[in-house]
Amino acid sequence: MYDLIVIGGGPAGLAAACAAWEGGLRSILIVERDKELGGILNQCIHNGFGLHHFKDELTGPEYAGRFVKLLGETGVEVRLDTMVLEVTGQRQVHMVGKSTGYRVDEAQSIVLAMGCRERTRGAIAIPGSRPAGVFTAGAAQRYVNMEGWMPGKRVVILGSGDIGLIMARRMTLEGAKVLACVEVMPYSGGLNRNIVQCLHDYDIPLYLSHTVTDIRGKDRVEQVVVSEVDASRNPVPGTEMVFDCDTLLLSVGLIPENELTRQAGIAIDRRTNGAVVYENMETSLPGVFACGNVCHVHDLVDFVTAESQKAGAAAAACVLGGAASAGEAVLEVKNGDGVTYTVPQRIRPQRVDKLCGLFFRVNRVCRDSEILVTSGDAQIARFKREHLAPGEMERIDLPRALLDRAEGELTVSIREVEQ
Amino acid sequence: MKELICIVCPKGCHLKVDEEKGFAVTGNACPRGAEYGKLELTNPTRVVTSTVRCEGGAHPRCPVKTDRAVPKGKIFEVMAALEGIALSAPVAVGQVVLENVCGTGANVVATREFLFLERKRNQKEL
Ligand SMILES: Cc1cc2nc3c(=O)[nH]c(=O)nc-3n(C[C@H](O)[C@H](O)[C@H](O)COP(=O)(O)OP(=O)(O)OC[C@H]3O[C@@H](n4cnc5c(N)ncnc54)[C@H](O)[C@@H]3O)c2cc1C
Ligand code: SF4
């Protein structure tokens, strides 16, 4: 019986395992299906990671490398090339590995850190034929950055999420011509800095409120048709632009990998597509925690690390401190106007030490605004922001003293302030 | 007055730079933004990240970066200079791959570690 089994060896799993070790657990296992630790960071070779956590500007592999090194200083056991198949409600973990075969291990606590996968073309249904040359941006990133293959020479990118933007620059640097980045929404889903340094720097046009309406070609992509969309995101006839290209990259969103979570009977939030979590990242199944992209899609790995350290420390406290007292008060966090989701979704004020960090996303671009936290008719807290965007996760810290004043629920909403 | 988005960190502050007042910057949440705003209008620079060939490690490409920002106009020259380079494992993080690339004063360094794997690449398993 392990104290803790961590499923997934990306930045979330690594940080959780390190924090649990620091918290006093001594029998910890990380299970990773890949042949190495680091998760998706291994293919994110650009810089900009770790400014919060390491106060240094690192590339993805450097960030992962630092954590792998920290892990090496602990006694955490790592099982690579091993895929977890099932987690039961009794915290039994079924797995199959290259060297170990099929086995079941039990643990007193579990951290789910499986990350996310990319939405594929099928999931968003683009019309047209099915030639070769259509890739998800993340798959192309792996081909170019790790395997050394170029997916194509003339490229159109659908979706302006960060991975798509990063790949626009990467393909350009490697000699491809990126003809356009096409975004169905009226704003980009990526970070501002990536629009500047990946598109503007290389004069790659960004078509907002546009989408791909046809893919042409028999064996290989030959043309992609792009049309403008109206306010309800329907293509406007007569606005078609035809691009001669051999490659279409899709950067149309990430889906948390929660098959194991669902199977274990853990409650899922329809908005995050991840587990519903408490203030310490515990799921609805006691002793099971979730953190990183499997819980909600993050833009910044630094936030993944912070959240995962919280999960690891909480797992340690849970194992060493025994069962929690029943009948604790719980605040349900509700999404008010302008808010798409919050994490955590539930807060137990008596478990909050001093501050409770709350992550959320807004559903539109807002200038000078106020973030309001209310409970019933009472305003609990108010925060000012000059700029809010759906592509940028926001964080507020709620002091324990304020949480104690709330009753039953908390609502987070956005109010734009007239200038 | 010029409006810029600071790219130094993911926060992406909206900067205003006044060319007439010695490139005075406002809207920056930290001093790095002021420095960026001035530099972006006088001598824009970028860190270049890419990969080079690598034999004998876990993957055929090794990620690299310039250890400081290089002038924007030299990015494609730097890319061309990386073309012919081949490393062999073992590779250490921070190992210099190319010194003073294109006379920019920046070194190109490896950004991940590769241990030497005995398995050869032409074996089926890899
Ligand atoms: C393609 C892609 C590109 C990205 N690019 C960027 C970027 O450029 N910049 C940025 O800031 N963020 C980027 N992100 C976001 C990035 O994923 C997060 O910042 C961070 O890496 C998430 O960490 P994680 O540990 O939650 O997930 P991951 O890094 O995805 O790690 C999850 C790990 O769990 C393992 N795993 C999953 N299921 C199982 C199982 N059943 N059994 C065993 N192991 C399992 C996986 O193999 C993986 O190693 C990208 C995400 C994706 C998907
Ligand atoms: S000004 Fe400072 S905080 Fe703002 S984006 Fe630039 S580096 Fe980040």
XYZ file of C-alpha atoms and ligand atoms in Angstrom:
606
model
C 0.000 0.000 0.000
C 1.445 3.355 -1.065
C 0.824 6.592 0.827
C 0.233 8.307 -2.490
C 0.001 7.346 -6.150
C 0.337 10.210 -8.640
C -1.097 9.499 -12.090
C 0.809 11.453 -14.750
C 4.414 12.706 -14.688
C 3.954 16.140 -16.247
C 4.596 19.372 -14.326
C 1.430 18.793 -12.278
C 2.385 15.290 -11.172
C 5.999 16.275 -10.477
C 5.059 19.254 -8.305
C 2.419 17.271 -6.420
C 4.833 14.423 -5.672
C 7.573 16.815 -4.488
C 5.142 18.691 -2.238
C 3.783 15.453 -0.755
C 7.338 14.334 -0.021
C 8.017 17.645 1.684
C 4.765 17.183 3.572
C 6.157 14.018 5.117
C 4.938 11.131 2.920
C 7.637 8.554 2.256
C 6.032 5.987 -0.027
C 5.029 7.809 -3.189
C 4.702 6.410 -6.713
C 4.412 8.353 -9.980
C 2.943 6.415 -12.902
C 3.684 7.852 -16.367
C 2.687 6.298 -19.684
C 5.439 8.040 -21.696
C 9.076 6.943 -21.713
C 10.132 10.077 -19.840
C 8.860 12.572 -17.258
C 7.933 16.157 -18.090
C 4.659 15.722 -19.973
C 3.825 18.217 -22.645
C 6.676 20.531 -21.577
C 9.159 18.358 -23.466
C 7.758 19.620 -26.764
C 7.254 23.262 -25.710
C 10.795 24.371 -26.583
C 9.997 28.119 -26.563
C 10.787 30.329 -23.590
C 8.522 32.091 -21.117
C 8.030 29.387 -18.506
C 8.858 29.794 -14.841
C 8.785 33.587 -14.456
C 6.580 33.241 -11.373
C 7.973 30.065 -9.918
C 11.694 30.246 -10.638
C 11.905 34.020 -11.311
C 13.735 33.066 -14.442
C 12.701 32.811 -18.080
C 12.953 29.140 -18.989
C 11.966 26.985 -21.936
C 9.567 24.053 -21.411
C 12.290 21.377 -21.285
C 14.346 23.475 -18.843
C 11.337 23.893 -16.564
C 10.626 20.164 -16.643
C 14.332 19.424 -16.126
C 14.439 21.459 -12.919
C 11.532 19.519 -11.464
C 12.910 16.161 -12.528
C 16.097 17.131 -10.707
C 14.194 18.159 -7.561
C 12.353 14.850 -7.714
C 15.676 13.012 -7.949
C 16.584 14.404 -4.521
C 13.564 12.673 -2.976
C 12.813 8.991 -2.641
C 9.765 9.135 -4.915
C 9.406 5.991 -7.060
C 8.754 6.499 -10.781
C 7.234 3.926 -13.113
C 7.617 4.937 -16.779
C 6.061 3.315 -19.852
C 3.099 2.458 -17.649
C -0.487 3.354 -18.404
C -3.137 3.612 -15.723
C -6.305 1.872 -16.910
C -8.640 2.318 -13.986
C -8.960 3.939 -10.577
C -11.579 2.479 -8.250
C -13.567 4.182 -5.508
C -11.440 2.235 -2.984
C -8.268 3.854 -4.394
C -6.994 0.804 -6.222
C -4.996 1.746 -9.312
C -4.993 -0.693 -12.234
C -2.089 -0.259 -14.614
C -0.225 -1.978 -17.405
C 3.472 -1.425 -18.096
C 6.141 -2.567 -20.480
C 8.292 -4.219 -17.842
C 5.781 -4.880 -15.062
C 2.821 -6.150 -17.057
C -0.647 -5.762 -15.538
C -0.796 -4.925 -11.864
C -2.942 -3.308 -9.222
C -1.547 -1.062 -6.490
C -3.434 0.497 -3.636
C -2.877 3.881 -2.076
C -4.143 5.922 0.836
C -4.376 8.942 -1.436
C -4.291 9.604 -5.185
C -3.405 12.683 -7.225
C -4.923 12.786 -10.714
C -2.518 14.690 -13.004
C -3.257 13.267 -16.464
C -3.194 16.607 -18.311
C -5.312 17.136 -21.390
C -5.460 16.200 -25.039
C -6.202 18.276 -28.085
C -9.599 18.631 -29.630
C -9.420 17.010 -33.048
C -10.966 17.896 -36.335
C -13.737 15.333 -35.866
C -14.794 17.058 -32.677
C -15.527 20.283 -34.498
C -16.660 18.920 -37.856
C -15.176 20.921 -40.719
C -16.752 20.140 -44.086
C -14.643 18.938 -47.012
C -12.626 15.898 -48.037
C -10.224 14.010 -45.790
C -6.777 14.380 -47.371
C -3.442 14.048 -45.576
C -1.996 17.272 -44.207
C -4.438 18.062 -41.401
C -2.755 17.952 -37.996
C -3.494 19.167 -34.517
C -1.017 21.908 -33.628
C 0.293 19.901 -30.675
C 1.022 16.855 -32.853
C 2.871 19.111 -35.313
C 4.777 20.599 -32.370
C 5.946 17.144 -31.352
C 6.962 16.222 -34.924
C 8.979 19.406 -35.427
C 10.502 19.845 -31.975
C 11.191 16.290 -30.901
C 11.145 13.989 -33.905
C 12.552 16.386 -36.481
C 9.855 16.146 -39.187
C 8.307 19.119 -40.977
C 4.569 18.561 -41.493
C 4.351 20.862 -44.554
C 5.512 23.945 -46.428
C 2.460 26.181 -46.836
C 0.357 26.332 -43.739
C -3.011 27.660 -42.564
C -3.745 27.557 -38.845
C -7.281 27.272 -37.508
C -7.645 28.594 -33.977
C -5.587 31.233 -32.235
C -4.912 29.449 -28.968
C -1.354 29.592 -27.685
C -0.261 26.331 -29.255
C -1.455 27.528 -32.672
C 0.332 30.864 -32.288
C 3.545 29.242 -31.102
C 3.425 26.851 -34.058
C 2.863 29.711 -36.516
C 6.239 31.119 -35.483
C 7.935 27.757 -35.239
C 6.877 26.678 -38.748
C 7.951 30.070 -40.114
C 11.394 29.803 -38.510
C 11.800 26.338 -40.001
C 11.169 27.711 -43.473
C 7.452 27.155 -44.008
C 5.129 29.906 -45.178
C 2.292 30.474 -42.736
C -0.456 32.098 -44.780
C -3.017 32.849 -42.101
C -4.189 32.224 -38.594
C -7.988 31.961 -38.540
C -10.098 32.469 -35.406
C -13.874 31.993 -35.241
C -14.280 34.228 -32.190
C -13.967 38.023 -32.375
C -10.917 37.807 -30.066
C -7.921 35.506 -29.813
C -7.846 32.740 -27.236
C -4.083 33.098 -26.860
C -1.887 35.302 -24.713
C -1.288 38.821 -26.017
C 2.459 38.326 -25.952
C 2.107 35.376 -28.315
C 0.081 37.399 -30.802
C 2.842 40.000 -30.810
C 5.894 37.774 -30.925
C 4.492 34.924 -33.030
C 2.193 36.653 -35.541
C 3.106 40.368 -35.709
C 6.852 39.698 -35.720
C 6.487 37.603 -38.868
C 3.633 39.519 -40.547
C 1.262 36.565 -40.292
C -2.310 37.825 -40.700
C -4.848 36.974 -37.984
C -8.413 36.722 -39.273
C -10.789 37.152 -36.330
C -14.455 36.119 -36.765
C -13.445 33.779 -39.606
C -13.439 30.011 -39.947
C -12.414 27.241 -42.332
C -15.433 26.262 -44.448
C -13.860 23.778 -46.835
C -10.782 21.611 -47.134
C -9.916 20.642 -50.713
C -7.505 18.043 -52.028
C -7.502 14.360 -52.881
C -4.443 12.747 -51.306
C -2.916 15.834 -49.753
C -4.463 19.161 -48.725
C -4.362 21.512 -51.751
C -6.613 24.360 -50.723
C -8.373 25.642 -47.644
C -11.384 27.930 -47.889
C -11.838 30.549 -45.171
C -15.058 32.534 -44.661
C -16.141 35.306 -42.379
C -18.721 34.405 -39.723
C -21.614 36.476 -38.413
C -22.404 37.211 -34.774
C -23.915 33.756 -34.301
C -20.809 32.174 -35.857
C -22.474 31.131 -39.119
C -20.352 31.548 -42.279
C -21.358 34.554 -44.418
C -21.767 33.538 -48.095
C -19.690 35.593 -50.512
C -16.799 36.194 -48.082
C -14.791 33.102 -49.097
C -10.994 33.386 -49.388
C -9.067 30.492 -50.939
C -5.563 29.669 -49.682
C -3.274 27.362 -51.670
C -1.612 25.291 -48.978
C -0.528 21.762 -48.134
C -1.128 21.815 -44.388
C -3.879 22.787 -41.968
C -3.012 22.938 -38.271
C -5.831 22.824 -35.741
C -5.487 24.661 -32.474
C -9.103 24.467 -31.423
C -8.870 23.744 -27.752
C -7.842 21.220 -25.169
C -9.963 18.623 -23.384
C -8.946 17.441 -19.907
C -8.341 13.664 -19.926
C -10.920 12.574 -17.395
C -11.879 9.048 -18.438
C -10.288 7.659 -15.262
C -11.968 10.329 -13.156
C -15.420 9.584 -14.544
C -14.942 5.852 -14.170
C -14.107 6.323 -10.508
C -17.472 8.037 -10.083
C -15.949 11.453 -9.286
C -18.191 14.496 -9.892
C -17.223 16.459 -13.042
C -17.884 20.157 -13.671
C -19.441 20.576 -17.116
C -17.735 23.956 -17.576
C -14.148 22.957 -16.814
C -14.567 19.364 -18.057
C -12.534 18.507 -14.986
C -13.331 17.238 -11.512
C -15.239 19.471 -9.116
C -12.640 20.343 -6.479
C -12.499 21.803 -2.991
C -10.111 24.544 -1.843
C -7.305 21.963 -1.373
C -7.878 20.357 -4.813
C -9.690 17.355 -3.290
C -12.357 15.834 -5.528
C -15.758 14.512 -4.482
C -14.029 11.210 -3.649
C -12.218 11.705 -0.304
C -8.453 11.183 -0.557
C -8.428 11.719 -4.329
C -7.080 15.039 -5.607
C -6.839 16.599 -9.091
C -4.488 19.302 -10.366
C -3.024 20.796 -13.538
C -4.662 20.543 -16.928
C -6.755 17.542 -15.962
C -8.627 19.804 -13.568
C -8.951 22.859 -15.833
C -6.965 24.046 -18.835
C -4.123 26.357 -17.789
C -2.207 28.855 -19.954
C 0.753 29.087 -17.619
C 2.717 26.207 -16.231
C 3.606 28.300 -13.168
C -0.018 28.188 -12.071
C -0.059 24.439 -12.712
C 2.872 24.099 -10.345
C 1.313 26.236 -7.613
C -1.993 24.388 -7.783
C -0.286 20.990 -7.813
C 1.874 21.795 -4.803
C -1.344 22.563 -2.985
C -2.772 19.169 -4.047
C 0.387 17.302 -2.999
C 0.533 19.021 0.385
C -3.163 18.310 0.938
C -2.667 14.631 0.062
C 0.102 14.465 2.678
C -2.085 16.171 5.276
C -4.930 13.808 4.462
C -2.788 10.675 4.904
C -0.958 11.875 8.009
C -3.871 13.697 9.623
C -6.498 11.008 9.219
C -10.086 11.435 8.114
C -11.671 14.849 8.022
C -14.390 15.791 10.421
C -17.850 15.269 8.993
C -20.411 18.019 8.722
C -18.062 20.818 7.702
C -19.637 23.928 6.233
C -19.202 24.171 2.463
C -19.507 27.261 0.259
C -20.579 26.580 -3.328
C -18.829 28.989 -5.704
C -21.235 30.192 -8.415
C -20.442 31.869 -11.722
C -22.026 35.294 -11.941
C -22.207 37.625 -14.927
C -19.139 37.450 -17.175
C -17.585 34.411 -15.486
C -17.226 31.070 -17.313
C -15.927 28.913 -14.492
C -14.138 28.981 -11.164
C -11.674 26.582 -9.555
C -12.202 25.569 -6.789
C -15.935 25.123 -7.115
C -16.349 24.412 -3.380
C -14.669 26.003 -0.379
C -14.585 24.734 3.204
C -13.665 27.975 5.014
C -12.412 26.234 8.141
C -9.780 24.464 6.025
C -8.420 27.706 4.592
C -5.242 28.774 6.293
C -4.987 32.484 5.529
C -5.895 32.975 1.880
C -7.886 30.912 -0.558
C -6.705 31.323 -4.161
C -9.523 31.273 -6.686
C -8.893 30.846 -10.422
C -11.479 31.830 -12.983
C -12.001 32.780 -16.613
C -14.176 35.523 -18.066
C -16.410 35.024 -21.110
C -15.568 38.276 -22.933
C -12.839 40.870 -23.235
C -13.335 43.556 -20.560
C -11.554 46.867 -20.005
C -11.462 48.585 -16.618
C -13.606 46.276 -14.535
C -14.347 45.119 -11.057
C -14.419 41.531 -9.924
C -17.189 41.227 -7.354
C -17.486 38.433 -4.820
C -20.904 38.280 -3.176
C -22.792 35.968 -0.868
C -26.539 36.432 -0.964
C -26.975 40.205 -0.960
C -23.719 40.916 0.819
C -20.578 41.969 -1.014
C -17.617 40.052 0.367
C -14.765 41.402 -1.737
C -13.999 43.563 -4.748
C -10.943 43.572 -7.002
C -10.010 45.979 -9.814
C -8.571 44.939 -13.171
C -7.636 47.060 -16.176
C -7.836 44.209 -18.626
C -9.585 40.841 -18.608
C -9.689 38.356 -21.478
C -11.022 34.801 -21.904
C -7.560 33.633 -22.983
C -5.991 34.738 -19.730
C -6.839 32.960 -16.522
C -7.427 35.284 -13.585
C -6.658 34.714 -9.961
C -7.934 36.369 -6.807
C -7.066 35.593 -3.200
C -9.873 35.528 -0.655
C -8.851 35.980 2.989
C -10.243 33.468 5.470
C -11.842 36.230 7.509
C -14.000 37.229 4.541
C -14.958 33.641 3.768
C -16.191 33.194 7.324
C -18.708 35.947 6.643
C -20.211 34.142 3.651
C -23.090 31.739 3.945
C -23.970 28.802 1.706
C -22.595 30.209 -1.512
C -20.261 32.714 -3.121
C -20.842 34.337 -6.493
C -18.023 35.737 -8.610
C -19.041 38.243 -11.266
C -17.566 40.974 -13.454
C -18.793 44.542 -13.696
C -17.354 46.891 -16.260
C -16.784 50.385 -14.899
C -17.775 53.375 -17.034
C -14.900 55.780 -17.500
C 3.101 58.067 -28.226
C 3.148 54.436 -29.208
C 1.057 51.611 -27.775
C 2.739 48.256 -27.277
C 2.056 44.980 -25.542
C 4.878 43.929 -23.255
C 6.042 40.411 -24.146
C 8.562 39.968 -21.353
C 6.178 37.898 -19.262
C 2.807 36.300 -19.942
C 0.940 39.064 -18.134
C 1.133 41.112 -21.345
C 0.823 44.651 -19.940
C -0.476 47.303 -22.319
C 2.347 49.844 -22.513
C 2.407 53.423 -23.747
C 5.807 54.678 -24.850
C 6.456 58.383 -25.352
C 9.161 58.832 -27.993
C 9.370 62.537 -27.305
C 10.041 62.117 -23.591
C 13.058 59.851 -23.891
C 10.941 56.752 -24.443
C 9.191 57.087 -21.083
C 6.971 54.046 -20.493
C 3.631 53.910 -18.681
C 1.248 50.999 -18.115
C 4.027 48.613 -17.092
C 3.451 46.553 -13.938
C 7.176 46.069 -13.383
C 10.533 47.624 -14.386
C 11.197 45.004 -17.047
C 8.305 46.454 -19.026
C 9.913 49.910 -19.073
C 13.115 48.424 -20.386
C 11.253 46.403 -23.016
C 9.194 49.391 -24.196
C 12.277 51.495 -24.781
C 14.237 48.723 -26.453
C 11.335 47.676 -28.674
C 11.278 51.125 -30.269
C 15.041 51.584 -30.463
C 16.572 48.137 -30.981
C 14.022 45.293 -30.852
C 15.460 41.938 -29.762
C 14.187 38.389 -29.237
C 15.428 35.169 -27.679
C 15.508 32.522 -30.428
C 14.510 28.954 -29.542
C 14.898 26.065 -31.955
C 16.361 22.562 -32.180
C 19.518 20.976 -33.570
C 20.253 17.426 -34.673
C 21.336 15.067 -31.902
C 22.705 11.538 -32.244
C 22.529 8.835 -29.605
C 19.955 10.396 -27.265
C 16.312 9.645 -26.561
C 15.120 11.881 -29.430
C 16.665 12.942 -32.755
C 16.392 16.694 -31.969
C 17.847 18.626 -29.051
C 16.105 21.898 -28.061
C 18.344 24.999 -27.879
C 18.042 28.745 -27.206
C 20.146 31.865 -27.472
C 21.306 32.688 -23.938
C 20.291 36.314 -24.450
C 18.055 38.205 -26.838
C 19.444 38.881 -30.336
C 18.432 41.696 -32.724
C 15.125 40.894 -34.416
C 16.663 41.362 -37.843
C 19.150 38.546 -37.195
C 16.655 35.813 -36.287
C 16.735 34.069 -39.665
C 20.536 34.298 -39.797
C 20.698 32.557 -36.427
C 18.325 29.866 -37.706
C 20.555 29.315 -40.726
C 23.630 28.993 -38.492
C 21.943 26.159 -36.573
C 21.283 24.212 -39.760
C 24.518 22.229 -39.946
C 25.032 21.534 -36.247
C 24.929 17.965 -34.938
C 25.378 17.089 -31.268
C 26.003 13.677 -29.818
C 24.653 12.499 -26.475
C 25.409 12.963 -23.654
C 24.204 16.579 -23.717
C 23.866 18.782 -20.606
C 21.481 21.672 -19.999
C 23.332 24.927 -20.674
C 26.018 23.249 -22.792
C 27.227 25.741 -25.406
C 26.271 24.576 -28.878
C 27.461 27.627 -30.813
C 29.464 30.563 -29.463
C 28.753 34.183 -30.333
C 26.182 33.215 -32.940
C 26.287 35.523 -36.002
C 28.373 38.022 -34.042
C 25.465 38.858 -31.742
C 27.408 38.150 -28.555
C 24.844 35.490 -27.629
C 25.712 31.821 -27.258
C 23.357 29.085 -28.385
C 22.905 26.615 -25.501
C 21.150 23.272 -25.085
C 17.939 23.393 -23.024
C 17.578 19.756 -22.094
C 19.660 16.855 -20.951
C 20.217 13.773 -23.058
C 21.856 10.719 -21.614
C 23.756 8.490 -23.972
C 21.596 5.559 -25.010
C 23.437 2.528 -26.238
C 20.638 1.601 -28.569
C 21.358 2.719 -32.110
C 18.788 4.707 -34.034
C 18.503 2.190 -36.829
C 17.241 -0.433 -34.423
C 13.528 -0.930 -34.780
C 12.680 0.026 -31.244
C 13.505 3.721 -31.619
C -0.040 20.156 -27.181
C 0.062 21.132 -26.031
C 0.957 22.199 -26.109
C 1.061 23.120 -25.068
N 1.887 24.173 -25.218
C 1.997 25.062 -24.201
C 2.850 26.161 -24.332
O 3.450 26.322 -25.400
N 3.009 27.030 -23.295
C 2.337 26.835 -22.108
O 2.519 27.634 -21.163
N 1.488 25.814 -21.979
C 1.301 24.937 -22.997
N 0.424 23.910 -22.872
C -0.275 23.819 -21.606
C 0.501 22.841 -20.731
O -0.067 21.590 -20.943
C 0.446 23.130 -19.238
O 1.064 24.333 -18.937
C 1.123 22.018 -18.417
O 2.107 21.355 -19.148
C 0.119 21.067 -17.930
O 0.739 20.165 -17.052
P 0.061 18.831 -16.631
O 1.053 18.110 -15.808
O -1.277 19.126 -16.066
O -0.218 18.040 -18.002
P 0.780 17.329 -19.023
O 2.025 18.077 -19.219
O -0.043 17.024 -20.227
O 1.159 15.951 -18.286
C 0.245 14.895 -18.114
C 1.023 13.604 -18.069
O 0.168 12.542 -17.691
C 0.451 11.408 -18.456
N -0.746 10.562 -18.471
C -1.990 10.881 -18.929
N -2.843 9.872 -18.773
C -2.143 8.858 -18.183
C -2.479 7.530 -17.771
N -3.713 7.045 -17.926
N -1.505 6.772 -17.223
C -0.243 7.258 -17.074
N 0.125 8.502 -17.440
C -0.812 9.293 -17.997
C 0.806 11.971 -19.812
O 1.580 11.090 -20.570
C 1.592 13.238 -19.426
O 2.957 13.020 -19.305
C 0.279 22.968 -23.905
C -0.610 21.871 -23.820
C -0.740 20.965 -24.863
C -1.727 19.812 -24.742
S 5.570 45.076 -17.642
Fe 6.389 43.514 -16.266
S 4.530 42.479 -15.528
Fe 3.897 43.616 -17.338
S 4.106 42.137 -19.040
Fe 6.021 43.292 -18.912
S 7.343 42.033 -17.647
Fe 5.256 41.304 -17.306
